[in-house]
CSV table of C-alpha atoms in Angstrom, one decimal:
chain,number,residue,atom,x,y,z
P,1,MET,CA,12.6,112.7,-41.1
P,2,MET,CA,12.0,111.6,-44.8
P,3,SER,CA,8.5,110.5,-44.3
P,4,GLY,CA,6.2,112.7,-46.3
P,5,VAL,CA,8.9,114.0,-48.5
P,6,LEU,CA,7.9,114.8,-52.1
P,7,GLY,CA,4.4,113.5,-51.4
P,8,ILE,CA,5.3,110.0,-50.3
P,9,THR,CA,3.1,109.0,-47.5
P,10,ASP,CA,5.5,106.5,-45.7
P,11,ILE,CA,8.8,106.1,-47.2
P,12,TRP,CA,10.4,103.8,-44.8
P,13,THR,CA,7.5,101.2,-45.0
P,14,TYR,CA,8.1,101.6,-48.8
P,15,VAL,CA,11.8,100.9,-48.7
P,16,LEU,CA,11.5,97.9,-46.5
P,17,GLY,CA,8.7,96.5,-48.5
P,18,THR,CA,10.5,97.0,-51.8
P,19,VAL,CA,13.5,95.5,-50.5
P,20,ALA,CA,11.6,92.5,-49.4
P,21,ILE,CA,9.7,92.0,-52.7
P,22,VAL,CA,13.1,92.4,-54.8
P,23,LEU,CA,14.5,89.6,-52.9
P,24,LEU,CA,11.8,87.3,-53.5
P,25,PRO,CA,12.7,84.9,-56.3
P,26,GLY,CA,11.1,85.8,-59.6
P,27,PRO,CA,11.7,85.3,-63.3
P,28,ASN,CA,13.7,88.5,-63.7
P,29,SER,CA,16.2,87.7,-61.1
P,30,LEU,CA,16.5,84.0,-62.3
P,31,PHE,CA,17.0,85.0,-66.0
P,32,VAL,CA,19.8,87.5,-65.0
P,33,LEU,CA,21.3,84.8,-62.7
P,34,SER,CA,21.2,82.1,-65.4
P,35,THR,CA,22.7,84.4,-68.2
P,36,ALA,CA,25.5,85.5,-66.0
P,37,ALA,CA,26.2,81.9,-65.3
P,38,LYS,CA,26.0,80.8,-69.0
P,39,ARG,CA,27.6,83.9,-70.6
P,40,GLY,CA,29.7,86.0,-68.2
P,41,VAL,CA,29.4,89.4,-66.2
P,42,ARG,CA,29.1,91.6,-69.4
P,43,THR,CA,26.1,89.6,-70.8
P,44,GLY,CA,24.5,89.4,-67.3
P,45,TYR,CA,24.5,93.1,-67.1
P,46,ARG,CA,22.9,93.3,-70.6
P,47,ALA,CA,20.1,91.2,-69.2
P,48,ALA,CA,20.1,93.3,-66.1
P,49,ALA,CA,19.6,96.3,-68.4
P,50,GLY,CA,16.6,94.8,-70.0
P,51,VAL,CA,15.0,94.3,-66.3
P,52,PHE,CA,15.8,97.9,-65.6
P,53,VAL,CA,14.1,99.1,-68.8
P,54,GLY,CA,11.0,96.9,-68.2
P,55,ASP,CA,10.5,97.9,-64.7
P,56,SER,CA,10.9,101.5,-65.7
P,57,VAL,CA,8.1,101.1,-68.2
P,58,LEU,CA,5.8,99.5,-65.7
P,59,MET,CA,6.5,102.4,-63.2
P,60,VAL,CA,5.6,104.8,-66.0
P,61,LEU,CA,2.5,103.0,-66.9
P,62,SER,CA,1.4,102.8,-63.2
P,63,ALA,CA,2.0,106.4,-62.5
P,64,ALA,CA,-0.1,107.2,-65.9
P,65,GLY,CA,-2.8,105.3,-64.4
P,66,VAL,CA,-2.6,102.0,-66.2
P,67,ALA,CA,-2.7,100.0,-62.9
P,68,SER,CA,-6.2,101.8,-62.2
P,69,LEU,CA,-7.4,100.7,-65.7
P,70,LEU,CA,-6.5,97.2,-65.1
P,71,GLN,CA,-8.5,97.1,-61.9
P,72,ALA,CA,-11.4,98.9,-63.3
P,73,TYR,CA,-11.4,96.7,-66.4
P,74,PRO,CA,-10.9,92.9,-65.5
P,75,PRO,CA,-11.0,91.6,-69.3
P,76,LEU,CA,-8.0,93.9,-69.8
P,77,PHE,CA,-6.1,92.3,-67.0
P,78,LEU,CA,-7.1,88.8,-68.1
P,79,VAL,CA,-5.5,89.5,-71.6
P,80,VAL,CA,-2.3,90.8,-70.0
P,81,LYS,CA,-1.9,88.0,-67.5
P,82,TYR,CA,-2.6,85.2,-70.1
P,83,VAL,CA,-0.3,86.7,-72.6
P,84,GLY,CA,2.4,86.9,-69.9
P,85,ALA,CA,1.7,83.4,-68.6
P,86,ALA,CA,2.0,81.9,-72.1
P,87,TYR,CA,5.3,83.7,-72.6
P,88,LEU,CA,6.9,82.7,-69.3
P,89,GLY,CA,5.7,79.1,-70.0
P,90,TRP,CA,7.3,79.2,-73.3
P,91,VAL,CA,10.5,80.4,-71.8
P,92,GLY,CA,10.4,77.5,-69.3
P,93,LEU,CA,9.7,75.0,-71.9
P,94,ALA,CA,12.6,76.1,-74.1
P,95,MET,CA,15.0,75.9,-71.1
P,96,LEU,CA,13.6,72.6,-70.3
P,97,ARG,CA,14.2,71.3,-73.9
P,98,GLY,CA,17.9,72.7,-73.6
P,99,ALA,CA,18.5,70.9,-70.4
P,100,LEU,CA,17.2,67.5,-71.9
P,101,ARG,CA,19.5,68.1,-74.9
P,102,ARG,CA,22.5,68.9,-72.7
P,103,TRP,CA,21.7,65.8,-70.4
P,104,ARG,CA,21.7,63.5,-73.7
P,105,ASP,CA,25.2,65.0,-74.5
P,106,ARG,CA,26.5,64.7,-71.0
P,107,ASN,CA,29.0,61.9,-71.8
P,108,ASP,CA,30.0,63.2,-75.2
P,109,PRO,CA,33.4,65.0,-75.0
P,110,ALA,CA,32.6,66.8,-78.3
P,111,ALA,CA,29.8,68.3,-77.1
P,112,PRO,CA,29.9,72.2,-76.0
P,113,ARG,CA,30.4,72.8,-72.4
P,114,LEU,CA,28.3,75.9,-72.0
P,115,ILE,CA,24.7,75.8,-71.0
P,116,ASP,CA,23.5,78.3,-73.7
P,117,ALA,CA,24.7,76.0,-76.2
P,118,ALA,CA,22.1,73.6,-75.5
P,119,GLU,CA,19.4,76.3,-75.5
P,120,PRO,CA,17.5,77.3,-78.7
P,121,ALA,CA,18.9,80.5,-80.6
P,122,GLU,CA,15.8,82.4,-79.8
P,123,LEU,CA,16.9,82.6,-76.2
P,124,ARG,CA,20.1,84.2,-76.8
P,125,SER,CA,19.3,87.8,-77.0
P,126,PRO,CA,19.5,88.7,-73.4
P,127,PHE,CA,18.6,92.3,-73.3
P,128,ARG,CA,15.4,91.7,-75.4
P,129,ARG,CA,14.3,88.7,-73.5
P,130,ALA,CA,14.9,90.2,-70.1
P,131,LEU,CA,12.8,93.1,-71.4
P,132,VAL,CA,9.9,91.1,-72.5
P,133,ILE,CA,10.1,88.9,-69.2
P,134,SER,CA,10.2,92.1,-67.1
P,135,LEU,CA,7.2,93.5,-68.7
P,136,LEU,CA,5.2,90.2,-68.1
P,137,ASN,CA,6.8,89.4,-64.8
P,138,PRO,CA,4.0,88.6,-62.4
P,139,LYS,CA,5.8,89.7,-59.4
P,140,ALA,CA,6.5,93.1,-61.1
P,141,ILE,CA,2.9,93.6,-62.5
P,142,LEU,CA,1.2,92.9,-59.2
P,143,PHE,CA,3.8,95.0,-57.2
P,144,PHE,CA,3.0,98.1,-59.2
P,145,ILE,CA,-0.8,97.5,-59.4
P,146,SER,CA,-1.2,96.8,-55.7
P,147,PHE,CA,1.8,98.3,-53.8
P,148,PHE,CA,3.8,100.8,-55.8
P,149,ILE,CA,0.8,103.6,-56.1
P,150,GLN,CA,-0.3,103.2,-52.4
P,151,PHE,CA,2.6,105.5,-51.2
P,152,VAL,CA,1.8,108.6,-53.3
P,153,ASP,CA,-0.4,111.2,-51.5
P,154,PRO,CA,-3.3,111.9,-53.8
P,155,GLY,CA,-3.3,115.8,-52.6
P,156,TYR,CA,0.4,116.4,-53.4
P,157,ALA,CA,0.7,119.0,-56.2
P,158,TRP,CA,3.4,117.2,-58.0
P,159,PRO,CA,2.7,113.4,-58.0
P,160,ALA,CA,5.2,112.9,-60.9
P,161,LEU,CA,8.1,113.7,-58.3
P,162,SER,CA,6.8,111.1,-55.9
P,163,PHE,CA,6.6,108.5,-58.5
P,164,LEU,CA,10.1,109.4,-59.6
P,165,LEU,CA,11.5,109.0,-56.1
P,166,LEU,CA,9.8,105.8,-55.6
P,167,GLY,CA,11.0,104.5,-59.0
P,168,LEU,CA,14.5,105.4,-58.0
P,169,ILE,CA,14.3,103.5,-54.7
P,170,ALA,CA,13.2,100.4,-56.4
P,171,GLN,CA,15.8,100.6,-59.2
P,172,ALA,CA,18.4,101.0,-56.6
P,173,ALA,CA,17.4,98.0,-54.9
P,174,SER,CA,17.1,95.9,-58.0
P,175,VAL,CA,20.6,97.2,-59.2
P,176,LEU,CA,22.3,96.1,-55.9
P,177,TYR,CA,20.5,92.7,-56.0
P,178,LEU,CA,21.1,91.9,-59.7
P,179,THR,CA,24.8,92.9,-59.1
P,180,ILE,CA,25.1,90.3,-56.6
P,181,LEU,CA,23.3,87.7,-58.7
P,182,ILE,CA,25.5,88.4,-61.7
P,183,PHE,CA,28.8,87.9,-59.9
P,184,ALA,CA,27.3,84.7,-58.3
P,185,GLY,CA,26.4,83.6,-61.8
P,186,THR,CA,30.2,83.9,-62.6
P,187,TYR,CA,31.1,81.5,-59.9
P,188,LEU,CA,28.4,79.0,-61.0
P,189,ALA,CA,29.6,79.2,-64.5
P,190,ALA,CA,33.0,77.5,-63.6
P,191,GLN,CA,31.2,74.8,-61.8
P,192,PHE,CA,28.8,74.2,-64.7
P,193,ARG,CA,31.8,74.1,-67.1
P,194,GLN,CA,33.3,71.2,-65.1
P,195,ARG,CA,30.0,69.4,-64.2
P,196,ARG,CA,27.6,69.0,-66.9
P,197,ARG,CA,25.2,67.1,-64.9
P,198,LEU,CA,25.0,69.9,-62.6
P,199,ALA,CA,24.5,72.1,-65.4
P,200,ALA,CA,21.4,70.2,-66.9
P,201,GLY,CA,20.1,69.7,-63.4
P,202,ALA,CA,20.3,73.6,-62.8
P,203,THR,CA,18.8,74.5,-66.1
P,204,THR,CA,16.0,72.0,-65.4
P,205,GLY,CA,15.3,73.8,-61.9
P,206,VAL,CA,15.3,77.1,-63.6
P,207,ALA,CA,12.9,75.9,-66.3
P,208,ALA,CA,10.6,74.5,-63.6
P,209,LEU,CA,10.6,77.8,-61.8
P,210,PHE,CA,9.6,79.6,-65.0
P,211,LEU,CA,6.7,77.1,-65.6
P,212,GLY,CA,5.7,77.7,-62.1
P,213,PHE,CA,5.7,81.6,-62.6
P,214,SER,CA,3.6,80.8,-65.5
P,215,VAL,CA,1.0,79.2,-63.5
P,216,LYS,CA,1.2,81.8,-60.8
P,217,LEU,CA,0.5,84.6,-63.3
P,218,ALA,CA,-2.3,82.8,-65.0
P,219,THR,CA,-4.0,82.5,-61.6
P,220,ALA,CA,-3.4,85.8,-60.3
P,221,SER,CA,-6.1,88.4,-59.7
P,222,VAL,CA,-6.2,92.1,-59.5
């Protein structure tokens, strides 16, 4: 049995819980999916790399005790969550403006067909944007504060190994899931190039979800 290996108290519960949480829609996965749909597989993986780096940073901070610090000092958590909520809301509004611009140009044959042509230039750096979104992702923040650290035996002599294994499991689940989304995005890209109304509607839907994530993070509690 793997339960108890490297100071992990219940590895199978952690694996099942992590897979379930990864599969929940979140700003990370939606950003990667929309990026792949707009700009192809290679750029989709650039966005995914930003997610992996951001999640790794959150894992290290959690292992270093920042999660406990946020719980012990609620004002610090308030700062983190409101900054994150503001950023996610800004991303959502920027996407919404792009969708409206694309909708106005839907009958113009000279208008660009790619979705990202209707988006502001500041949203065209997929790695950096994905990294910031990952660091401010409400699902990831709450995951590492309330779930991730529960599976490390406090009496284990080398807790860094426990956190490393937990992190590798979480990243493996994320890699598999985001890979599926990236290749699904390439199919969506073909549909969007032919159907501008569909592209505008899809971008509007993603923008609405980002605004929803912003509200969710703003109302979250430790």
